[in-house]
């Protein structure tokens, strides 16, 4: 069984730039969620994708956007990067409607300078 | 709306002893799931244990058990026979049946002393 993989593991970007983070879902899962975790905080829900459409969004501005592909993998795009976007970005896959079975990737650590 | 409260920012425990990490929750959902995750310094979010709101028995997974008190909206994690490798950040989270997202608490940093 293939788990959730995220790439890259680390990234340094300059304020104002754009970034794309990638995530592959676990085999058998059809839903991907993205979370932002600032240092010393709990993860915050950004949005979720199901059937290639956004299906729920947290309190994040539109410059945070995403995609889901037919193989259920996903991308998180952040435009016009700000210093406060520096965080660990976690991706999780799951089966829609199931309470159990939420699998996280190892995360991408983004630093904005 | 759902909310998780973890009131212990940091905890210390002696190696081989048991430790309880507190978690209280608030939800209007009748059906929900409660999760505990371990996050070492590497950042990976490691699933530990799950408790469904309709599960009558407390969940157990090896050295981990969940003390679920539904009336008190409490879901404390008990780690028995602590090991040095248990030193990490621990998060409690809730997922409602009508939402696909996990709501996390602020976390508890656990340090195991030799």
mmCIF file with all atom_site columns, C-alpha atoms in Angstrom:
data_model
loop_
_atom_site.group_PDB
_atom_site.id
_atom_site.type_symbol
_atom_site.label_atom_id
_atom_site.label_alt_id
_atom_site.label_comp_id
_atom_site.label_asym_id
_atom_site.label_entity_id
_atom_site.label_seq_id
_atom_site.pdbx_PDB_ins_code
_atom_site.Cartn_x
_atom_site.Cartn_y
_atom_site.Cartn_z
_atom_site.occupancy
_atom_site.B_iso_or_equiv
_atom_site.pdbx_formal_charge
_atom_site.auth_seq_id
_atom_site.auth_comp_id
_atom_site.auth_asym_id
_atom_site.auth_atom_id
_atom_site.pdbx_PDB_model_num
ATOM 1   C CA . UNK A 1 1   ? 0.000   0.000  0.000   1.00 0.00 ? 1   UNK A CA 1
ATOM 2   C CA . UNK A 1 2   ? 1.505   3.316  -1.110  1.00 0.00 ? 2   UNK A CA 1
ATOM 3   C CA . UNK A 1 3   ? 1.336   6.110  1.446   1.00 0.00 ? 3   UNK A CA 1
ATOM 4   C CA . UNK A 1 4   ? 1.065   9.864  0.920   1.00 0.00 ? 4   UNK A CA 1
ATOM 5   C CA . UNK A 1 5   ? 4.148   11.496 -0.539  1.00 0.00 ? 5   UNK A CA 1
ATOM 6   C CA . UNK A 1 6   ? 4.848   15.211 -0.759  1.00 0.00 ? 6   UNK A CA 1
ATOM 7   C CA . UNK A 1 7   ? 7.406   17.155 -2.750  1.00 0.00 ? 7   UNK A CA 1
ATOM 8   C CA . UNK A 1 8   ? 9.599   19.021 -2.326  1.00 0.00 ? 8   UNK A CA 1
ATOM 9   C CA . UNK A 1 9   ? 10.543  18.468 1.314   1.00 0.00 ? 9   UNK A CA 1
ATOM 10  C CA . UNK A 1 10  ? 12.034  21.920 1.756   1.00 0.00 ? 10  UNK A CA 1
ATOM 11  C CA . UNK A 1 11  ? 11.716  25.131 -0.228  1.00 0.00 ? 11  UNK A CA 1
ATOM 12  C CA . UNK A 1 12  ? 12.962  28.686 0.082   1.00 0.00 ? 12  UNK A CA 1
ATOM 13  C CA . UNK A 1 13  ? 11.153  31.440 -1.830  1.00 0.00 ? 13  UNK A CA 1
ATOM 14  C CA . UNK A 1 14  ? 11.292  35.208 -1.974  1.00 0.00 ? 14  UNK A CA 1
ATOM 15  C CA . UNK A 1 15  ? 8.357   37.403 -0.962  1.00 0.00 ? 15  UNK A CA 1
ATOM 16  C CA . UNK A 1 16  ? 6.080   38.036 -3.943  1.00 0.00 ? 16  UNK A CA 1
ATOM 17  C CA . UNK A 1 17  ? 6.990   34.816 -5.750  1.00 0.00 ? 17  UNK A CA 1
ATOM 18  C CA . UNK A 1 18  ? 4.692   31.912 -6.502  1.00 0.00 ? 18  UNK A CA 1
ATOM 19  C CA . UNK A 1 19  ? 5.089   28.316 -5.288  1.00 0.00 ? 19  UNK A CA 1
ATOM 20  C CA . UNK A 1 20  ? 3.604   24.922 -6.175  1.00 0.00 ? 20  UNK A CA 1
ATOM 21  C CA . UNK A 1 21  ? 3.593   22.026 -3.741  1.00 0.00 ? 21  UNK A CA 1
ATOM 22  C CA . UNK A 1 22  ? 2.711   18.484 -4.757  1.00 0.00 ? 22  UNK A CA 1
ATOM 23  C CA . UNK A 1 23  ? 1.040   15.536 -3.068  1.00 0.00 ? 23  UNK A CA 1
ATOM 24  C CA . UNK A 1 24  ? 0.210   12.001 -4.092  1.00 0.00 ? 24  UNK A CA 1
ATOM 25  C CA . UNK A 1 25  ? -2.668  10.319 -2.290  1.00 0.00 ? 25  UNK A CA 1
ATOM 26  C CA . UNK A 1 26  ? -2.691  6.892  -0.709  1.00 0.00 ? 26  UNK A CA 1
ATOM 27  C CA . UNK A 1 27  ? -3.935  4.040  -2.846  1.00 0.00 ? 27  UNK A CA 1
ATOM 28  C CA . UNK A 1 28  ? -7.723  3.698  -2.529  1.00 0.00 ? 28  UNK A CA 1
ATOM 29  C CA . UNK A 1 29  ? -8.241  7.264  -1.275  1.00 0.00 ? 29  UNK A CA 1
ATOM 30  C CA . UNK A 1 30  ? -10.222 9.771  -3.352  1.00 0.00 ? 30  UNK A CA 1
ATOM 31  C CA . UNK A 1 31  ? -9.988  12.960 -1.294  1.00 0.00 ? 31  UNK A CA 1
ATOM 32  C CA . UNK A 1 32  ? -7.012  15.230 -0.616  1.00 0.00 ? 32  UNK A CA 1
ATOM 33  C CA . UNK A 1 33  ? -6.820  17.932 2.044   1.00 0.00 ? 33  UNK A CA 1
ATOM 34  C CA . UNK A 1 34  ? -4.163  20.552 2.618   1.00 0.00 ? 34  UNK A CA 1
ATOM 35  C CA . UNK A 1 35  ? -3.117  22.051 5.946   1.00 0.00 ? 35  UNK A CA 1
ATOM 36  C CA . UNK A 1 36  ? -0.822  24.883 6.972   1.00 0.00 ? 36  UNK A CA 1
ATOM 37  C CA . UNK A 1 37  ? 1.096   24.516 10.219  1.00 0.00 ? 37  UNK A CA 1
ATOM 38  C CA . UNK A 1 38  ? 2.909   27.545 11.569  1.00 0.00 ? 38  UNK A CA 1
ATOM 39  C CA . UNK A 1 39  ? 5.748   26.963 14.008  1.00 0.00 ? 39  UNK A CA 1
ATOM 40  C CA . UNK A 1 40  ? 4.463   25.880 17.419  1.00 0.00 ? 40  UNK A CA 1
ATOM 41  C CA . UNK A 1 41  ? 0.831   25.724 16.264  1.00 0.00 ? 41  UNK A CA 1
ATOM 42  C CA . UNK A 1 42  ? -1.628  23.038 15.282  1.00 0.00 ? 42  UNK A CA 1
ATOM 43  C CA . UNK A 1 43  ? -2.342  22.480 11.575  1.00 0.00 ? 43  UNK A CA 1
ATOM 44  C CA . UNK A 1 44  ? -4.985  24.723 9.999   1.00 0.00 ? 44  UNK A CA 1
ATOM 45  C CA . UNK A 1 45  ? -7.266  23.443 7.224   1.00 0.00 ? 45  UNK A CA 1
ATOM 46  C CA . UNK A 1 46  ? -6.714  25.188 3.891   1.00 0.00 ? 46  UNK A CA 1
ATOM 47  C CA . UNK A 1 47  ? -9.032  23.261 1.556   1.00 0.00 ? 47  UNK A CA 1
ATOM 48  C CA . UNK A 1 48  ? -10.071 19.840 0.349   1.00 0.00 ? 48  UNK A CA 1
ATOM 49  C CA . UNK A 1 49  ? -10.443 18.353 -3.116  1.00 0.00 ? 49  UNK A CA 1
ATOM 50  C CA . UNK A 1 50  ? -12.774 15.590 -4.251  1.00 0.00 ? 50  UNK A CA 1
ATOM 51  C CA . UNK A 1 51  ? -13.437 14.573 -7.851  1.00 0.00 ? 51  UNK A CA 1
ATOM 52  C CA . UNK A 1 52  ? -11.093 17.312 -9.010  1.00 0.00 ? 52  UNK A CA 1
ATOM 53  C CA . UNK A 1 53  ? -13.156 20.065 -7.416  1.00 0.00 ? 53  UNK A CA 1
ATOM 54  C CA . UNK A 1 54  ? -12.672 22.119 -4.269  1.00 0.00 ? 54  UNK A CA 1
ATOM 55  C CA . UNK A 1 55  ? -14.934 20.693 -1.598  1.00 0.00 ? 55  UNK A CA 1
ATOM 56  C CA . UNK A 1 56  ? -14.558 22.824 1.495   1.00 0.00 ? 56  UNK A CA 1
ATOM 57  C CA . UNK A 1 57  ? -12.233 25.688 2.314   1.00 0.00 ? 57  UNK A CA 1
ATOM 58  C CA . UNK A 1 58  ? -10.794 27.171 5.471   1.00 0.00 ? 58  UNK A CA 1
ATOM 59  C CA . UNK A 1 59  ? -10.075 30.808 6.229   1.00 0.00 ? 59  UNK A CA 1
ATOM 60  C CA . UNK A 1 60  ? -7.405  31.349 3.589   1.00 0.00 ? 60  UNK A CA 1
ATOM 61  C CA . UNK A 1 61  ? -7.294  34.029 0.865   1.00 0.00 ? 61  UNK A CA 1
ATOM 62  C CA . UNK A 1 62  ? -7.835  33.242 -2.836  1.00 0.00 ? 62  UNK A CA 1
ATOM 63  C CA . UNK A 1 63  ? -4.104  33.379 -3.544  1.00 0.00 ? 63  UNK A CA 1
ATOM 64  C CA . UNK A 1 64  ? -4.115  29.881 -2.048  1.00 0.00 ? 64  UNK A CA 1
ATOM 65  C CA . UNK A 1 65  ? -5.453  27.605 -4.771  1.00 0.00 ? 65  UNK A CA 1
ATOM 66  C CA . UNK A 1 66  ? -5.275  23.957 -5.681  1.00 0.00 ? 66  UNK A CA 1
ATOM 67  C CA . UNK A 1 67  ? -5.828  21.237 -8.168  1.00 0.00 ? 67  UNK A CA 1
ATOM 68  C CA . UNK A 1 68  ? -6.688  17.566 -8.030  1.00 0.00 ? 68  UNK A CA 1
ATOM 69  C CA . UNK A 1 69  ? -5.867  15.249 -10.903 1.00 0.00 ? 69  UNK A CA 1
ATOM 70  C CA . UNK A 1 70  ? -7.683  12.120 -12.161 1.00 0.00 ? 70  UNK A CA 1
ATOM 71  C CA . UNK A 1 71  ? -5.229  9.908  -10.251 1.00 0.00 ? 71  UNK A CA 1
ATOM 72  C CA . UNK A 1 72  ? -6.253  11.800 -7.065  1.00 0.00 ? 72  UNK A CA 1
ATOM 73  C CA . UNK A 1 73  ? -2.884  13.511 -6.662  1.00 0.00 ? 73  UNK A CA 1
ATOM 74  C CA . UNK A 1 74  ? -3.001  17.205 -5.871  1.00 0.00 ? 74  UNK A CA 1
ATOM 75  C CA . UNK A 1 75  ? -1.179  20.516 -6.035  1.00 0.00 ? 75  UNK A CA 1
ATOM 76  C CA . UNK A 1 76  ? -1.256  23.507 -3.731  1.00 0.00 ? 76  UNK A CA 1
ATOM 77  C CA . UNK A 1 77  ? -0.405  26.830 -5.355  1.00 0.00 ? 77  UNK A CA 1
ATOM 78  C CA . UNK A 1 78  ? 0.332   29.990 -3.424  1.00 0.00 ? 78  UNK A CA 1
ATOM 79  C CA . UNK A 1 79  ? 0.680   33.291 -5.282  1.00 0.00 ? 79  UNK A CA 1
ATOM 80  C CA . UNK A 1 80  ? 2.227   36.553 -4.094  1.00 0.00 ? 80  UNK A CA 1
ATOM 81  C CA . UNK A 1 81  ? 4.032   34.888 -1.203  1.00 0.00 ? 81  UNK A CA 1
ATOM 82  C CA . UNK A 1 82  ? 4.149   36.728 2.103   1.00 0.00 ? 82  UNK A CA 1
ATOM 83  C CA . UNK A 1 83  ? 6.538   36.235 5.006   1.00 0.00 ? 83  UNK A CA 1
ATOM 84  C CA . UNK A 1 84  ? 3.677   34.785 7.090   1.00 0.00 ? 84  UNK A CA 1
ATOM 85  C CA . UNK A 1 85  ? 3.266   31.997 4.549   1.00 0.00 ? 85  UNK A CA 1
ATOM 86  C CA . UNK A 1 86  ? 6.400   30.415 6.005   1.00 0.00 ? 86  UNK A CA 1
ATOM 87  C CA . UNK A 1 87  ? 5.142   27.164 7.485   1.00 0.00 ? 87  UNK A CA 1
ATOM 88  C CA . UNK A 1 88  ? 4.972   23.396 7.185   1.00 0.00 ? 88  UNK A CA 1
ATOM 89  C CA . UNK A 1 89  ? 2.396   22.409 4.569   1.00 0.00 ? 89  UNK A CA 1
ATOM 90  C CA . UNK A 1 90  ? 0.804   19.036 5.136   1.00 0.00 ? 90  UNK A CA 1
ATOM 91  C CA . UNK A 1 91  ? -1.229  17.019 2.708   1.00 0.00 ? 91  UNK A CA 1
ATOM 92  C CA . UNK A 1 92  ? -3.618  14.277 3.800   1.00 0.00 ? 92  UNK A CA 1
ATOM 93  C CA . UNK A 1 93  ? -5.619  11.775 1.795   1.00 0.00 ? 93  UNK A CA 1
ATOM 94  C CA . UNK A 1 94  ? -8.805  10.033 2.831   1.00 0.00 ? 94  UNK A CA 1
ATOM 95  C CA . UNK A 1 95  ? -11.986 8.411  1.560   1.00 0.00 ? 95  UNK A CA 1
ATOM 96  C CA . UNK A 1 96  ? -14.876 10.831 1.219   1.00 0.00 ? 96  UNK A CA 1
ATOM 97  C CA . UNK A 1 97  ? -17.527 10.288 3.875   1.00 0.00 ? 97  UNK A CA 1
ATOM 98  C CA . UNK A 1 98  ? -15.360 8.040  6.036   1.00 0.00 ? 98  UNK A CA 1
ATOM 99  C CA . UNK A 1 99  ? -14.582 9.229  9.534   1.00 0.00 ? 99  UNK A CA 1
ATOM 100 C CA . UNK A 1 100 ? -11.535 7.030  9.818   1.00 0.00 ? 100 UNK A CA 1
ATOM 101 C CA . UNK A 1 101 ? -8.467  6.696  7.651   1.00 0.00 ? 101 UNK A CA 1
ATOM 102 C CA . UNK A 1 102 ? -6.839  10.093 7.362   1.00 0.00 ? 102 UNK A CA 1
ATOM 103 C CA . UNK A 1 103 ? -3.236  9.650  6.179   1.00 0.00 ? 103 UNK A CA 1
ATOM 104 C CA . UNK A 1 104 ? -0.726  12.482 6.200   1.00 0.00 ? 104 UNK A CA 1
ATOM 105 C CA . UNK A 1 105 ? 2.391   13.011 4.153   1.00 0.00 ? 105 UNK A CA 1
ATOM 106 C CA . UNK A 1 106 ? 5.695   14.157 5.632   1.00 0.00 ? 106 UNK A CA 1
ATOM 107 C CA . UNK A 1 107 ? 5.083   17.758 4.676   1.00 0.00 ? 107 UNK A CA 1
ATOM 108 C CA . UNK A 1 108 ? 6.828   20.523 2.764   1.00 0.00 ? 108 UNK A CA 1
ATOM 109 C CA . UNK A 1 109 ? 8.637   23.134 4.824   1.00 0.00 ? 109 UNK A CA 1
ATOM 110 C CA . UNK A 1 110 ? 8.315   26.493 3.056   1.00 0.00 ? 110 UNK A CA 1
ATOM 111 C CA . UNK A 1 111 ? 10.438  29.459 4.055   1.00 0.00 ? 111 UNK A CA 1
ATOM 112 C CA . UNK A 1 112 ? 9.636   32.874 2.576   1.00 0.00 ? 112 UNK A CA 1
ATOM 113 C CA . UNK A 1 113 ? 12.427  35.444 2.823   1.00 0.00 ? 113 UNK A CA 1
ATOM 114 C CA . UNK B 2 1   ? -18.463 24.497 14.709  1.00 0.00 ? 1   UNK B CA 1
ATOM 115 C CA . UNK B 2 2   ? -15.930 22.169 16.224  1.00 0.00 ? 2   UNK B CA 1
ATOM 116 C CA . UNK B 2 3   ? -13.153 22.917 18.657  1.00 0.00 ? 3   UNK B CA 1
ATOM 117 C CA . UNK B 2 4   ? -10.327 21.025 20.338  1.00 0.00 ? 4   UNK B CA 1
ATOM 118 C CA . UNK B 2 5   ? -8.667  22.236 23.535  1.00 0.00 ? 5   UNK B CA 1
ATOM 119 C CA . UNK B 2 6   ? -5.348  20.903 24.773  1.00 0.00 ? 6   UNK B CA 1
ATOM 120 C CA . UNK B 2 7   ? -4.469  22.690 27.995  1.00 0.00 ? 7   UNK B CA 1
ATOM 121 C CA . UNK B 2 8   ? -0.987  21.247 28.552  1.00 0.00 ? 8   UNK B CA 1
ATOM 122 C CA . UNK B 2 9   ? 1.610   23.074 26.431  1.00 0.00 ? 9   UNK B CA 1
ATOM 123 C CA . UNK B 2 10  ? 4.388   20.851 27.788  1.00 0.00 ? 10  UNK B CA 1
ATOM 124 C CA . UNK B 2 11  ? 4.685   17.655 29.800  1.00 0.00 ? 11  UNK B CA 1
ATOM 125 C CA . UNK B 2 12  ? 7.571   15.705 31.295  1.00 0.00 ? 12  UNK B CA 1
ATOM 126 C CA . UNK B 2 13  ? 7.515   11.997 32.112  1.00 0.00 ? 13  UNK B CA 1
ATOM 127 C CA . UNK B 2 14  ? 10.124  9.585  33.406  1.00 0.00 ? 14  UNK B CA 1
ATOM 128 C CA . UNK B 2 15  ? 11.081  6.751  31.096  1.00 0.00 ? 15  UNK B CA 1
ATOM 129 C CA . UNK B 2 16  ? 8.952   3.607  31.671  1.00 0.00 ? 16  UNK B CA 1
ATOM 130 C CA . UNK B 2 17  ? 6.210   5.543  33.441  1.00 0.00 ? 17  UNK B CA 1
ATOM 131 C CA . UNK B 2 18  ? 2.702   6.244  32.104  1.00 0.00 ? 18  UNK B CA 1
ATOM 132 C CA . UNK B 2 19  ? 1.519   9.701  31.064  1.00 0.00 ? 19  UNK B CA 1
ATOM 133 C CA . UNK B 2 20  ? -1.885  11.186 30.227  1.00 0.00 ? 20  UNK B CA 1
ATOM 134 C CA . UNK B 2 21  ? -2.296  13.958 27.675  1.00 0.00 ? 21  UNK B CA 1
ATOM 135 C CA . UNK B 2 22  ? -5.524  15.908 28.013  1.00 0.00 ? 22  UNK B CA 1
ATOM 136 C CA . UNK B 2 23  ? -7.971  16.762 25.258  1.00 0.00 ? 23  UNK B CA 1
ATOM 137 C CA . UNK B 2 24  ? -11.460 18.240 25.432  1.00 0.00 ? 24  UNK B CA 1
ATOM 138 C CA . UNK B 2 25  ? -13.651 18.882 22.437  1.00 0.00 ? 25  UNK B CA 1
ATOM 139 C CA . UNK B 2 26  ? -16.773 20.689 21.388  1.00 0.00 ? 26  UNK B CA 1
ATOM 140 C CA . UNK B 2 27  ? -19.020 19.699 18.503  1.00 0.00 ? 27  UNK B CA 1
ATOM 141 C CA . UNK B 2 28  ? -22.650 19.840 17.472  1.00 0.00 ? 28  UNK B CA 1
ATOM 142 C CA . UNK B 2 29  ? -22.310 16.714 15.308  1.00 0.00 ? 29  UNK B CA 1
ATOM 143 C CA . UNK B 2 30  ? -23.869 13.481 16.548  1.00 0.00 ? 30  UNK B CA 1
ATOM 144 C CA . UNK B 2 31  ? -21.363 11.392 14.627  1.00 0.00 ? 31  UNK B CA 1
ATOM 145 C CA . UNK B 2 32  ? -17.690 12.295 14.779  1.00 0.00 ? 32  UNK B CA 1
ATOM 146 C CA . UNK B 2 33  ? -14.241 10.829 15.094  1.00 0.00 ? 33  UNK B CA 1
ATOM 147 C CA . UNK B 2 34  ? -11.441 11.729 17.473  1.00 0.00 ? 34  UNK B CA 1
ATOM 148 C CA . UNK B 2 35  ? -7.809  11.298 16.537  1.00 0.00 ? 35  UNK B CA 1
ATOM 149 C CA . UNK B 2 36  ? -4.438  11.528 18.201  1.00 0.00 ? 36  UNK B CA 1
ATOM 150 C CA . UNK B 2 37  ? -1.310  12.222 16.170  1.00 0.00 ? 37  UNK B CA 1
ATOM 151 C CA . UNK B 2 38  ? 2.366   12.311 17.079  1.00 0.00 ? 38  UNK B CA 1
ATOM 152 C CA . UNK B 2 39  ? 4.613   14.828 15.368  1.00 0.00 ? 39  UNK B CA 1
ATOM 153 C CA . UNK B 2 40  ? 8.371   14.440 15.886  1.00 0.00 ? 40  UNK B CA 1
ATOM 154 C CA . UNK B 2 41  ? 10.758  17.232 14.990  1.00 0.00 ? 41  UNK B CA 1
ATOM 155 C CA . UNK B 2 42  ? 10.924  15.902 11.411  1.00 0.00 ? 42  UNK B CA 1
ATOM 156 C CA . UNK B 2 43  ? 7.385   17.196 10.909  1.00 0.00 ? 43  UNK B CA 1
ATOM 157 C CA . UNK B 2 44  ? 5.658   14.001 9.840   1.00 0.00 ? 44  UNK B CA 1
ATOM 158 C CA . UNK B 2 45  ? 2.172   13.597 11.330  1.00 0.00 ? 45  UNK B CA 1
ATOM 159 C CA . UNK B 2 46  ? 1.994   10.033 12.648  1.00 0.00 ? 46  UNK B CA 1
ATOM 160 C CA . UNK B 2 47  ? -1.431  8.551  13.368  1.00 0.00 ? 47  UNK B CA 1
ATOM 161 C CA . UNK B 2 48  ? -1.660  6.948  16.825  1.00 0.00 ? 48  UNK B CA 1
ATOM 162 C CA . UNK B 2 49  ? -5.248  6.118  17.687  1.00 0.00 ? 49  UNK B CA 1
ATOM 163 C CA . UNK B 2 50  ? -8.864  6.730  16.669  1.00 0.00 ? 50  UNK B CA 1
ATOM 164 C CA . UNK B 2 51  ? -12.138 6.785  18.634  1.00 0.00 ? 51  UNK B CA 1
ATOM 165 C CA . UNK B 2 52  ? -15.538 6.950  16.979  1.00 0.00 ? 52  UNK B CA 1
ATOM 166 C CA . UNK B 2 53  ? -18.304 8.785  18.796  1.00 0.00 ? 53  UNK B CA 1
ATOM 167 C CA . UNK B 2 54  ? -20.487 5.671  18.814  1.00 0.00 ? 54  UNK B CA 1
ATOM 168 C CA . UNK B 2 55  ? -17.744 3.314  19.952  1.00 0.00 ? 55  UNK B CA 1
ATOM 169 C CA . UNK B 2 56  ? -18.696 2.031  23.391  1.00 0.00 ? 56  UNK B CA 1
ATOM 170 C CA . UNK B 2 57  ? -15.256 0.784  24.316  1.00 0.00 ? 57  UNK B CA 1
ATOM 171 C CA . UNK B 2 58  ? -12.160 2.904  24.685  1.00 0.00 ? 58  UNK B CA 1
ATOM 172 C CA . UNK B 2 59  ? -9.738  2.488  21.794  1.00 0.00 ? 59  UNK B CA 1
ATOM 173 C CA . UNK B 2 60  ? -6.361  0.869  22.382  1.00 0.00 ? 60  UNK B CA 1
ATOM 174 C CA . UNK B 2 61  ? -3.352  0.512  20.090  1.00 0.00 ? 61  UNK B CA 1
ATOM 175 C CA . UNK B 2 62  ? -0.361  -1.107 21.717  1.00 0.00 ? 62  UNK B CA 1
ATOM 176 C CA . UNK B 2 63  ? 0.983   1.275  24.379  1.00 0.00 ? 63  UNK B CA 1
ATOM 177 C CA . UNK B 2 64  ? -1.618  3.904  23.455  1.00 0.00 ? 64  UNK B CA 1
ATOM 178 C CA . UNK B 2 65  ? -5.126  4.039  24.854  1.00 0.00 ? 65  UNK B CA 1
ATOM 179 C CA . UNK B 2 66  ? -7.798  6.658  24.606  1.00 0.00 ? 66  UNK B CA 1
ATOM 180 C CA . UNK B 2 67  ? -9.820  7.514  27.698  1.00 0.00 ? 67  UNK B CA 1
ATOM 181 C CA . UNK B 2 68  ? -13.095 8.545  26.043  1.00 0.00 ? 68  UNK B CA 1
ATOM 182 C CA . UNK B 2 69  ? -15.672 10.237 28.269  1.00 0.00 ? 69  UNK B CA 1
ATOM 183 C CA . UNK B 2 70  ? -18.431 11.338 25.936  1.00 0.00 ? 70  UNK B CA 1
ATOM 184 C CA . UNK B 2 71  ? -20.568 13.150 28.499  1.00 0.00 ? 71  UNK B CA 1
ATOM 185 C CA . UNK B 2 72  ? -17.601 15.246 29.531  1.00 0.00 ? 72  UNK B CA 1
ATOM 186 C CA . UNK B 2 73  ? -16.447 15.650 25.899  1.00 0.00 ? 73  UNK B CA 1
ATOM 187 C CA . UNK B 2 74  ? -13.052 14.398 26.871  1.00 0.00 ? 74  UNK B CA 1
ATOM 188 C CA . UNK B 2 75  ? -10.640 12.212 24.869  1.00 0.00 ? 75  UNK B CA 1
ATOM 189 C CA . UNK B 2 76  ? -7.411  11.888 26.800  1.00 0.00 ? 76  UNK B CA 1
ATOM 190 C CA . UNK B 2 77  ? -4.465  9.920  25.433  1.00 0.00 ? 77  UNK B CA 1
ATOM 191 C CA . UNK B 2 78  ? -2.683  7.546  27.801  1.00 0.00 ? 78  UNK B CA 1
ATOM 192 C CA . UNK B 2 79  ? 0.806   6.377  26.899  1.00 0.00 ? 79  UNK B CA 1
ATOM 193 C CA . UNK B 2 80  ? 2.016   3.479  29.016  1.00 0.00 ? 80  UNK B CA 1
ATOM 194 C CA . UNK B 2 81  ? 5.657   2.546  29.632  1.00 0.00 ? 81  UNK B CA 1
ATOM 195 C CA . UNK B 2 82  ? 7.045   5.738  28.079  1.00 0.00 ? 82  UNK B CA 1
ATOM 196 C CA . UNK B 2 83  ? 10.114  5.448  25.874  1.00 0.00 ? 83  UNK B CA 1
ATOM 197 C CA . UNK B 2 84  ? 12.690  8.063  24.911  1.00 0.00 ? 84  UNK B CA 1
ATOM 198 C CA . UNK B 2 85  ? 11.363  7.885  21.345  1.00 0.00 ? 85  UNK B CA 1
ATOM 199 C CA . UNK B 2 86  ? 7.977   9.123  22.562  1.00 0.00 ? 86  UNK B CA 1
ATOM 200 C CA . UNK B 2 87  ? 9.410   12.619 22.944  1.00 0.00 ? 87  UNK B CA 1
ATOM 201 C CA . UNK B 2 88  ? 7.458   14.659 20.393  1.00 0.00 ? 88  UNK B CA 1
ATOM 202 C CA . UNK B 2 89  ? 4.517   16.986 19.886  1.00 0.00 ? 89  UNK B CA 1
ATOM 203 C CA . UNK B 2 90  ? 1.096   15.357 20.289  1.00 0.00 ? 90  UNK B CA 1
ATOM 204 C CA . UNK B 2 91  ? -2.069  16.635 18.662  1.00 0.00 ? 91  UNK B CA 1
ATOM 205 C CA . UNK B 2 92  ? -5.695  15.800 19.340  1.00 0.00 ? 92  UNK B CA 1
ATOM 206 C CA . UNK B 2 93  ? -8.089  16.321 16.423  1.00 0.00 ? 93  UNK B CA 1
ATOM 207 C CA . UNK B 2 94  ? -11.783 15.918 15.605  1.00 0.00 ? 94  UNK B CA 1
ATOM 208 C CA . UNK B 2 95  ? -13.581 15.194 12.327  1.00 0.00 ? 95  UNK B CA 1
ATOM 209 C CA . UNK B 2 96  ? -17.332 15.505 11.948  1.00 0.00 ? 96  UNK B CA 1
ATOM 210 C CA . UNK B 2 97  ? -19.467 13.301 9.758   1.00 0.00 ? 97  UNK B CA 1
ATOM 211 C CA . UNK B 2 98  ? -20.581 16.281 7.662   1.00 0.00 ? 98  UNK B CA 1
ATOM 212 C CA . UNK B 2 99  ? -17.178 17.775 7.083   1.00 0.00 ? 99  UNK B CA 1
ATOM 213 C CA . UNK B 2 100 ? -14.049 16.471 5.487   1.00 0.00 ? 100 UNK B CA 1
ATOM 214 C CA . UNK B 2 101 ? -11.637 18.455 7.586   1.00 0.00 ? 101 UNK B CA 1
ATOM 215 C CA . UNK B 2 102 ? -9.778  17.765 10.790  1.00 0.00 ? 102 UNK B CA 1
ATOM 216 C CA . UNK B 2 103 ? -9.796  20.382 13.524  1.00 0.00 ? 103 UNK B CA 1
ATOM 217 C CA . UNK B 2 104 ? -6.626  20.256 15.610  1.00 0.00 ? 104 UNK B CA 1
ATOM 218 C CA . UNK B 2 105 ? -5.761  21.451 19.069  1.00 0.00 ? 105 UNK B CA 1
ATOM 219 C CA . UNK B 2 106 ? -2.662  23.492 19.860  1.00 0.00 ? 106 UNK B CA 1
ATOM 220 C CA . UNK B 2 107 ? -0.697  20.411 20.801  1.00 0.00 ? 107 UNK B CA 1
ATOM 221 C CA . UNK B 2 108 ? 1.258   19.159 23.824  1.00 0.00 ? 108 UNK B CA 1
ATOM 222 C CA . UNK B 2 109 ? 5.019   18.762 23.793  1.00 0.00 ? 109 UNK B CA 1
ATOM 223 C CA . UNK B 2 110 ? 6.028   15.603 25.628  1.00 0.00 ? 110 UNK B CA 1
ATOM 224 C CA . UNK B 2 111 ? 9.566   15.063 26.864  1.00 0.00 ? 111 UNK B CA 1
ATOM 225 C CA . UNK B 2 112 ? 10.593  11.668 28.206  1.00 0.00 ? 112 UNK B CA 1
ATOM 226 C CA . UNK B 2 113 ? 13.449  11.768 30.700  1.00 0.00 ? 113 UNK B CA 1
ATOM 227 C CA . UNK B 2 114 ? 15.918  8.864  31.015  1.00 0.00 ? 114 UNK B CA 1
#
